[in-house]
Coordinates of C-alpha atoms in Angstrom, one line a residue:
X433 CA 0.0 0.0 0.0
X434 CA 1.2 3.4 -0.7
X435 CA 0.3 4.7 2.7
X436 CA 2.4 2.3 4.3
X437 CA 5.2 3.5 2.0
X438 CA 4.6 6.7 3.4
X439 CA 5.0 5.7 6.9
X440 CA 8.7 4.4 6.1
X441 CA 10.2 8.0 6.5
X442 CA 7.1 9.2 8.4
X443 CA 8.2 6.7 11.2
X444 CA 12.0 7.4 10.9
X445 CA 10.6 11.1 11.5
X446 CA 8.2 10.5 14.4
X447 CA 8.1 13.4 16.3
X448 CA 5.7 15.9 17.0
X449 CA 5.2 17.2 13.0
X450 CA 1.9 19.1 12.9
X451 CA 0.0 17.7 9.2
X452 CA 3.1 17.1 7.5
X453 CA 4.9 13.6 7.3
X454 CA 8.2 13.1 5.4
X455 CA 7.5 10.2 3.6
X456 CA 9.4 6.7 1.7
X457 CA 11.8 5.6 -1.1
X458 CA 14.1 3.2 -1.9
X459 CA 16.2 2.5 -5.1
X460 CA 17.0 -1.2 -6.2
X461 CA 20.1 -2.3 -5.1
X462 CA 22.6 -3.2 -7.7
X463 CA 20.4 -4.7 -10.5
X464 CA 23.3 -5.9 -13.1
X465 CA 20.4 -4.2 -15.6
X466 CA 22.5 -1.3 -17.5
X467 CA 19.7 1.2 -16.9
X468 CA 19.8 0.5 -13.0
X469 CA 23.6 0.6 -12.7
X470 CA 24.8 2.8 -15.5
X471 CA 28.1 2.8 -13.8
X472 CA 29.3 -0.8 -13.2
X473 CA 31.9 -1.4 -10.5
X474 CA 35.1 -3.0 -12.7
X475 CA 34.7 -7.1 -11.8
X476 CA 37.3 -8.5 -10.3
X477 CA 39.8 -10.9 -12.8
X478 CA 37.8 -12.9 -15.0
X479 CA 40.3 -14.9 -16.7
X480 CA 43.0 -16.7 -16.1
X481 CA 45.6 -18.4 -18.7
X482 CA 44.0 -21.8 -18.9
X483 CA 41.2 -21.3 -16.9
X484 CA 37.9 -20.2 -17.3
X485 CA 35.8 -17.3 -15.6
X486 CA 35.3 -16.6 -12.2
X487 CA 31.0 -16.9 -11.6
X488 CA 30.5 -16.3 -8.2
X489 CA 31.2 -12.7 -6.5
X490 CA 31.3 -12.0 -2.8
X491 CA 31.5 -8.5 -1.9
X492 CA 30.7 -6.2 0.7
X493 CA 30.6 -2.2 1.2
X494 CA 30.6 0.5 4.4
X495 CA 28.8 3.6 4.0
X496 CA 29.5 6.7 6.1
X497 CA 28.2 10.3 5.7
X498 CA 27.9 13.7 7.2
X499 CA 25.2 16.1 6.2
X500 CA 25.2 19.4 6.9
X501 CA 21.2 20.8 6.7
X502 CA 21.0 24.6 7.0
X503 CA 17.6 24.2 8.7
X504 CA 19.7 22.7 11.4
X505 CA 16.8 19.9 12.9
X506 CA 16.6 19.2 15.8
X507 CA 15.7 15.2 15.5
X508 CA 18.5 15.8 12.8
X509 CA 16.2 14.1 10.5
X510 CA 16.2 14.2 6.3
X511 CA 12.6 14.9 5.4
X512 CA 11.7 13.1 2.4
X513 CA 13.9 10.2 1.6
X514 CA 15.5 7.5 3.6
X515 CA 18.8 6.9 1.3
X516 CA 20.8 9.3 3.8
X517 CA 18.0 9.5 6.6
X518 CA 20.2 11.8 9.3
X519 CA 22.1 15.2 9.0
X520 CA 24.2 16.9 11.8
X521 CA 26.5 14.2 12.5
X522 CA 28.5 11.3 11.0
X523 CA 26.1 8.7 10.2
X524 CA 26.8 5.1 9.6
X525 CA 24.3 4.6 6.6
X526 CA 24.6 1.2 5.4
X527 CA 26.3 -1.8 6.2
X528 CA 26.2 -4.9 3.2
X529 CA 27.7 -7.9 2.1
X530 CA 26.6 -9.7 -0.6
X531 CA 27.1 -13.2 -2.4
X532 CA 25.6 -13.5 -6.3
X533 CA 25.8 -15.7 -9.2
X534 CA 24.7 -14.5 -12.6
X535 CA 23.0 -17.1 -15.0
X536 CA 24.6 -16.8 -18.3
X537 CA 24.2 -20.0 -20.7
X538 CA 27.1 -22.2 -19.8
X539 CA 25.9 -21.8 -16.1
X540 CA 21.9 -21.2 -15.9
X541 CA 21.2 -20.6 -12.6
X542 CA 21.2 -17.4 -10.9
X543 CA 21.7 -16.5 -7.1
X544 CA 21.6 -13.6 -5.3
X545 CA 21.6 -12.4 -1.3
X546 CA 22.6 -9.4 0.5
X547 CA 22.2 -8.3 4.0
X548 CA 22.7 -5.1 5.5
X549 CA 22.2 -2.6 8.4
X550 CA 22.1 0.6 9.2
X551 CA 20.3 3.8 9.5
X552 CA 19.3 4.3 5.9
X553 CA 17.9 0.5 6.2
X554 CA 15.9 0.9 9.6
X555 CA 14.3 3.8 7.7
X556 CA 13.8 2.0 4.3
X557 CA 11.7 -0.7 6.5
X558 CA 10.1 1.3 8.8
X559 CA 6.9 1.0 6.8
X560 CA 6.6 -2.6 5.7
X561 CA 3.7 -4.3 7.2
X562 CA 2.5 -6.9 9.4
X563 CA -0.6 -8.4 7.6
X564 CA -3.3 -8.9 10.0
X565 CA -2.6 -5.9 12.5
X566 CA -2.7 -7.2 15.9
X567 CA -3.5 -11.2 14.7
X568 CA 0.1 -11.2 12.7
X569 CA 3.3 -11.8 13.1
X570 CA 6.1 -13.3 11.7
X571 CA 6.7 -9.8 8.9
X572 CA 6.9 -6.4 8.9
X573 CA 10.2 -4.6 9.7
X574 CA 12.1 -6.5 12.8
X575 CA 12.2 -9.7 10.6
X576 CA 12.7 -8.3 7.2
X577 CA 14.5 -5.0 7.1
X578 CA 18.3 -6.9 7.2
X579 CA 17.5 -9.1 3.9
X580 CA 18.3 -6.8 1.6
X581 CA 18.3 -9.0 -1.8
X582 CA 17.6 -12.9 -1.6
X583 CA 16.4 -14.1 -4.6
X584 CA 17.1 -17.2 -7.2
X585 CA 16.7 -18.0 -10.5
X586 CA 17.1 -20.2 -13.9
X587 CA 17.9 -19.0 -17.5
X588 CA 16.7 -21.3 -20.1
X589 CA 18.3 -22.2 -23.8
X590 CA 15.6 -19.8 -25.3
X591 CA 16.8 -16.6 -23.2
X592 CA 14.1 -16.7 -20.5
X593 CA 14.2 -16.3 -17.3
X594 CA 12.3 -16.9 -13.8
X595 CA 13.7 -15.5 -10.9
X596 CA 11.8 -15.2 -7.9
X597 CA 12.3 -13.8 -4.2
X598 CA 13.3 -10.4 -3.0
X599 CA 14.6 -8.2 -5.7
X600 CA 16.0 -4.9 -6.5
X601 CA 12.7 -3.1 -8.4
X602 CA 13.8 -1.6 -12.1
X603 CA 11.5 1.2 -11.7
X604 CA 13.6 4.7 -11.7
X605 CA 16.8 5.3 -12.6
X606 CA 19.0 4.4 -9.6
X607 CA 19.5 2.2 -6.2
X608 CA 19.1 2.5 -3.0
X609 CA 22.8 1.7 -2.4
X610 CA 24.9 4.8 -3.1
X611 CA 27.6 3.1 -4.3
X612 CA 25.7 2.4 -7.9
X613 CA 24.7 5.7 -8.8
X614 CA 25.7 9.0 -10.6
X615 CA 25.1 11.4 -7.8
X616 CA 25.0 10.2 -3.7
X617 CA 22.1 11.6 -3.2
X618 CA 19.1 9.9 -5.1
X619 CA 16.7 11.8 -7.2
X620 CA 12.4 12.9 -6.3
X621 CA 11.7 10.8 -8.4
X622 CA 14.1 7.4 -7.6
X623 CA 12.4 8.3 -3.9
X624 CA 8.7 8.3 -5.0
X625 CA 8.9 4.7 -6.3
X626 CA 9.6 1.7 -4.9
X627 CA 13.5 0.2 -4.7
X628 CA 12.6 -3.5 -4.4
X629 CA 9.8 -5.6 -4.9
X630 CA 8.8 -9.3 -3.2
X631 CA 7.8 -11.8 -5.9
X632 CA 8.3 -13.8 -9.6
X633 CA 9.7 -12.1 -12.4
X634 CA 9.8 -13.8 -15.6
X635 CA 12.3 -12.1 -18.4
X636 CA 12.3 -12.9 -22.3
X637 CA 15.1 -12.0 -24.5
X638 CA 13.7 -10.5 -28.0
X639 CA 15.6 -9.9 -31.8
X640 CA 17.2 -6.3 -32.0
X641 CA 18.5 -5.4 -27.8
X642 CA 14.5 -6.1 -26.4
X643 CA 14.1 -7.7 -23.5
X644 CA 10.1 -8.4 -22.1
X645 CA 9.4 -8.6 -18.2
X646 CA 6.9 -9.6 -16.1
X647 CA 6.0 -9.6 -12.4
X648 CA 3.8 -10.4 -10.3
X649 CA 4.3 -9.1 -6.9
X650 CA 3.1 -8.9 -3.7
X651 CA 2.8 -4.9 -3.2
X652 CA 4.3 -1.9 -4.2
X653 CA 7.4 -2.2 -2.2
X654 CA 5.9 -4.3 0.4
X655 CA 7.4 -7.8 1.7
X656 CA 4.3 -8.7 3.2
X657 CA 1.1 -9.0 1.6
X658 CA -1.9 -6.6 3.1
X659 CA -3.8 -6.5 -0.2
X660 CA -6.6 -9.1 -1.4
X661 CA -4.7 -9.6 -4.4
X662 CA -1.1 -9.4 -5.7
X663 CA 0.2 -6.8 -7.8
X664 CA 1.7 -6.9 -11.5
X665 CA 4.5 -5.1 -13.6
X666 CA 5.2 -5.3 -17.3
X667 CA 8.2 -3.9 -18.6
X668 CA 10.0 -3.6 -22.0
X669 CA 13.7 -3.2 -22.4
X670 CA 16.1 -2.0 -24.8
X671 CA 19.9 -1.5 -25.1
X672 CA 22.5 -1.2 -27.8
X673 CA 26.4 0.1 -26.9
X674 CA 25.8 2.3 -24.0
X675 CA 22.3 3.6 -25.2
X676 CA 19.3 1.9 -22.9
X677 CA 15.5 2.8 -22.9
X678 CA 12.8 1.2 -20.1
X679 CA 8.9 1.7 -20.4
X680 CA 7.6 -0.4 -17.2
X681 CA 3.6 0.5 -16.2
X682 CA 3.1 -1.5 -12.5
X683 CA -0.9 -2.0 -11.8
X684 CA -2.8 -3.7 -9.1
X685 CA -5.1 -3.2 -6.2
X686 CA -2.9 -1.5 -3.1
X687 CA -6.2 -1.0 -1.1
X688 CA -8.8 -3.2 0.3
X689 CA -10.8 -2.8 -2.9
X690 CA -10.5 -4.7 -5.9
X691 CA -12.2 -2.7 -8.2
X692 CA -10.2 -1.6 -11.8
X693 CA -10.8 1.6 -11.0
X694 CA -9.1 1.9 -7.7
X695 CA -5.6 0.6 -8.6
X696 CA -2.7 1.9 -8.3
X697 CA -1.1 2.4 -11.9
X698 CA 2.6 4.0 -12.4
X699 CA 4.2 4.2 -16.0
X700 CA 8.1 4.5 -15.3
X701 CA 9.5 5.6 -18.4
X702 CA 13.8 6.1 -19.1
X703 CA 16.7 6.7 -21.4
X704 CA 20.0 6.7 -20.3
X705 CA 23.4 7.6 -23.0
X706 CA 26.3 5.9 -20.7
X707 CA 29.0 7.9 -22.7
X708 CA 32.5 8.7 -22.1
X709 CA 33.5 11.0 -21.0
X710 CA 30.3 12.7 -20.8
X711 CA 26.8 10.6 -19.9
X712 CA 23.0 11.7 -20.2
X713 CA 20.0 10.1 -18.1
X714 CA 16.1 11.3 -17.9
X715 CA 13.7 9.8 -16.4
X716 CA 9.8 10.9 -16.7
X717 CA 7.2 8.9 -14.6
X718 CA 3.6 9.5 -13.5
X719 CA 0.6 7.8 -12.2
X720 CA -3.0 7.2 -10.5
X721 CA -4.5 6.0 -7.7
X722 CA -8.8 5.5 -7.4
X723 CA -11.0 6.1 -4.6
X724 CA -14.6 4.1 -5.1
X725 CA -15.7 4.8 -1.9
X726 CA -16.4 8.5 -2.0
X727 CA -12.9 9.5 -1.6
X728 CA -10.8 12.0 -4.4
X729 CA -8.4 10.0 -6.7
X730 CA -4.4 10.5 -6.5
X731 CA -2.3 12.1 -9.2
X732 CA 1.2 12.3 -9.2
X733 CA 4.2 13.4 -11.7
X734 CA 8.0 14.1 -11.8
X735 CA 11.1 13.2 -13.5
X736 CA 14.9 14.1 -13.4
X737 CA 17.5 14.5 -15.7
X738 CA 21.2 13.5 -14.7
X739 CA 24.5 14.8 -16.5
X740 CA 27.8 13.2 -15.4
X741 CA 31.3 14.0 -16.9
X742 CA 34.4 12.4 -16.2
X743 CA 37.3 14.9 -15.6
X744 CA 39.8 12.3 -14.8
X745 CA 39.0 9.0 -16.0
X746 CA 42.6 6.7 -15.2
X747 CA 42.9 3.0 -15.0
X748 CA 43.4 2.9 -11.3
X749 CA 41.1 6.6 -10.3
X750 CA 38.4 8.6 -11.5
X751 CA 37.1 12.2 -10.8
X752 CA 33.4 12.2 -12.2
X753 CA 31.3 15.0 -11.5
X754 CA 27.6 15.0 -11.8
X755 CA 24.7 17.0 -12.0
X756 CA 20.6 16.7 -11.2
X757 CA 18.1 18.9 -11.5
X758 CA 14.4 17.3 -10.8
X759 CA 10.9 17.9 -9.1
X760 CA 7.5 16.0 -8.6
X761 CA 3.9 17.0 -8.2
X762 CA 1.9 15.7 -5.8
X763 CA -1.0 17.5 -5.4
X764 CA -3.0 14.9 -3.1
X765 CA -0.4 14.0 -0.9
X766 CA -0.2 10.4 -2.0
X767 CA 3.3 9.8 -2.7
X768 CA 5.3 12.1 -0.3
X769 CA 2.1 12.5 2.3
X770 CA 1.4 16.7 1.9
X771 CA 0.4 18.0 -1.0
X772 CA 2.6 19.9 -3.1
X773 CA 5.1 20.2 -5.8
X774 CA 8.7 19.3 -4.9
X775 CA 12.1 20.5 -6.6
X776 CA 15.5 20.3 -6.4
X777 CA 18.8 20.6 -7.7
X778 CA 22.1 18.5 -6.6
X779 CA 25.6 18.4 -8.0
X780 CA 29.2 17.8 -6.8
X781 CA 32.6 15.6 -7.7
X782 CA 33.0 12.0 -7.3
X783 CA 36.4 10.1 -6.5
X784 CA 36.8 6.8 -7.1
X785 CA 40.1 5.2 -6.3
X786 CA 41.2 1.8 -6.8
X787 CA 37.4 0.5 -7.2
X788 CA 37.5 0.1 -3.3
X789 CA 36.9 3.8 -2.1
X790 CA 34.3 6.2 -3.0
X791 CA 34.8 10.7 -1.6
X792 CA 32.3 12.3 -2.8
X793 CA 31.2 15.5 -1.9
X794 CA 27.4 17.2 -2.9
X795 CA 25.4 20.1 -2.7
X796 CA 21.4 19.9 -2.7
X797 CA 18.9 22.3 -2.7
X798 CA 15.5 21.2 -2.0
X799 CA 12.2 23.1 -2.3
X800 CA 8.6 22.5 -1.0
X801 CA 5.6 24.3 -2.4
X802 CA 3.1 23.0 0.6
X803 CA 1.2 25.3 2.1
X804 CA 2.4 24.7 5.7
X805 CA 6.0 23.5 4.9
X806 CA 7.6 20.4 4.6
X807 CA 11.5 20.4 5.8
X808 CA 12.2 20.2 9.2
X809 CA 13.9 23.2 11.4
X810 CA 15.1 23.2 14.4
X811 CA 12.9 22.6 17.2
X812 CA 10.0 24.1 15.6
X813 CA 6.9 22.6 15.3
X814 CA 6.3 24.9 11.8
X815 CA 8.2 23.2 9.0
X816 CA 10.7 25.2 6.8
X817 CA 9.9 25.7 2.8
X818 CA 13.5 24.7 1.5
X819 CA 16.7 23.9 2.9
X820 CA 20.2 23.9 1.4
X821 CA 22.2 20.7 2.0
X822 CA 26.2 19.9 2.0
X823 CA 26.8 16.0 1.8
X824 CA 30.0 14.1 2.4
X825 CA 30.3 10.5 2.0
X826 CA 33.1 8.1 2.2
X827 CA 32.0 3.9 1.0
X828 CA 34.5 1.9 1.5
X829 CA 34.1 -1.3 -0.8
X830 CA 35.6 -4.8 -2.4
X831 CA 34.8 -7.5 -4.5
X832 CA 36.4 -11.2 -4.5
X833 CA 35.4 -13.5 -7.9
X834 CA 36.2 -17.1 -7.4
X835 CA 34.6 -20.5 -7.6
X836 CA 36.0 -20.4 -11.5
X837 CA 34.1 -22.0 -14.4
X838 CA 36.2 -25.0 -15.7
X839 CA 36.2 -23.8 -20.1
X840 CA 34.0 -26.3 -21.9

């Protein structure tokens, strides 16, 4: 359900906000899709003289940050996205390790699982339910929120797959991992949608870079099931050199009722130009939500555009900095819980060094058009219209390949 999503960041910010609740997100973690990591990590050694390929990858990452918020808050809470959740002190964001097989067609099946920790992940949980209220147990965030990817799959001869568990979701342009994206702080729109999804996916390869998908899912970035019915997703790909495009429209009932008319339907659309030493990314996404019991339907729009150059770009470093204006309406309060139209603006240099340490250093600018505010400030109970932001984020990171493929 969408208002659960918007109690993920509303909980992380539970504190005495009048009408105004800082609401959800979450990217998909490190999809090896182009268009949801347009900058691949460099694998470790995949060959060696008489051997094959290494297939299984265990890595693992540490994310630290310090944010400096001009509003200065005093629960030193982020309103409006749970990527980088605190400001005001050096926060340990995320914690991961991960273990992953890819299928390919010499070895068909496909494994993946991550776990993490953290702030960033105790606020990307906060909202995932336990069906049944008070009857329930065994879900909602205690049990789930340290599984961040578990998932496995099988590639047949004719290029399809099934995979099915907990995956990173390919909506939005982005994860919810810093470490795979162009700028460290993620975009309106990467926040308004959801970054994984519980359920089956089934992938056909098609003639000239297509690629179908289909999922069928048990809620809009939901682990546990509250609906009376699952959700769906249909996506087509394409890709050729560094040029991808995504149309993906996700649909189902995230409500009590089942009615047609009362779904929830998003169309994600995306290109993204992966160039060297200059790259291009857009993203422009909107969608609906009915009300057949006498309440008003939801509308909500936004999109983003991302420009990243590379000023140094050396076998062993890189200096890459990158650019992102964006905003989103959402004039019922549905996606970010108060009404209004959101922009903002980000930008700053990236080092990478070795592959195993990330600097960066951002600016953001965010701006709320509500009529009572959105950002907190200080120890007020009013809430501020905009507030300037100055990021710093050191990830730590490695990757091991072994387990290598014997050559056929």
């Amino acid at each position: 359900m969408l208002d659960l999503l918007a109690l993920s960041l509303a909980a992380a910010a539970a504190t005495t906000s009048p009408d105004a609740s800082a609401t959800q997100g979450f990217e998909g973690f490190a999809e090896p899709d182009p268009a949801r990591e347009p900058v691949p990590a460099p694998g470790p050694s995949d060959e060696g003289e008489g051997t094959g390929p290494r297939t299984w990858i265990a890595g693992a990452f540490v994310d630290t940050s310090y944010l400096f918020n001009s509003n200065f808050p005093a629960n030193h809470l982020y309103a409006g996205a749970v990527t980088h959740p605190r400001t005001g002190e050096l926060t340990l964001n995320v914690v991961a390790a991960q273990l992953r097989h890819e299928a390919s067609d010499d070895e068909p099946v496909r494994f993946e699982l991550a776990l993490h920790a953290g702030a960033a992940v105790d606020a990307l949980y906060a909202g995932e339910p336990v069906p049944g209220g008070a009857a329930g147990s065994f879900a909602g965030p205690e049990v789930w929120k340290h599984i961040a990817l578990a998932n496995a799959g099988y590639r047949f001869a004719s290029g399809t797959e099934i995979d099915a568990g907990l995956m990173g979701a390919p909506i939005g342009f982005g994860g919810f991992w810093s470490k795979d994206n162009w700028t460290y702080s993620p975009a309106l729109a990467s926040n308004a949608v959801p970054y994984y999804l519980m359920g089956l996916r089934v992938a056909q390869d098609l003639p000239r870079g297509l690629r179908a998908e289909a999922w069928l899912v048990n809620g809009w970035q939901t682990i546990g099931d509250v609906n009376r019915a699952p959700s769906g997703l249909v996506g087509l790909h394409w890709g050729k050199g560094r040029t991808t495009a995504a149309a993906q429209l996700f649909f189902g009932p995230e409500q009590v009722d089942l009615d047609p008319a009362s779904w929830l339907v998003h169309l994600d659309t995306q290109v993204v130009w992966d160039g060297r030493p200059v790259g291009v990314a857009a993203v422009l996404d909107g969608g609906r939500e009915g009300r057949t019991a006498g309440g008003q339907d939801s509308y909500w729009i936004g999109g983003g555009i991302w420009v990243r150059g590379f000023a140094w770009d050396g076998p062993r470093s890189s200096l890459v900095i990158a650019a992102r204006p964006g905003a989103w309406g959402d004039p019922n309060g549905r996606i970010y819980g108060v009404p209004q139209t959101l922009v903002s603006v980000t930008a700053g240099p990236s080092l990478y060094l070795r592959d195993l340490v990330q600097l960066r250093l951002e600016y953001r600018y965010d701006r709320s058009l509500a009529s009572d505010g959105f950002f907190w400030r200080g120890d007020s109970l009013s809430l501020a219209h905009q507030q300037h932001n100055v990021m710093l984020d050191l990830l730590g990171k490695f990757e091991h390949g072994f387990a290598r493929r014997r050559p056929s």
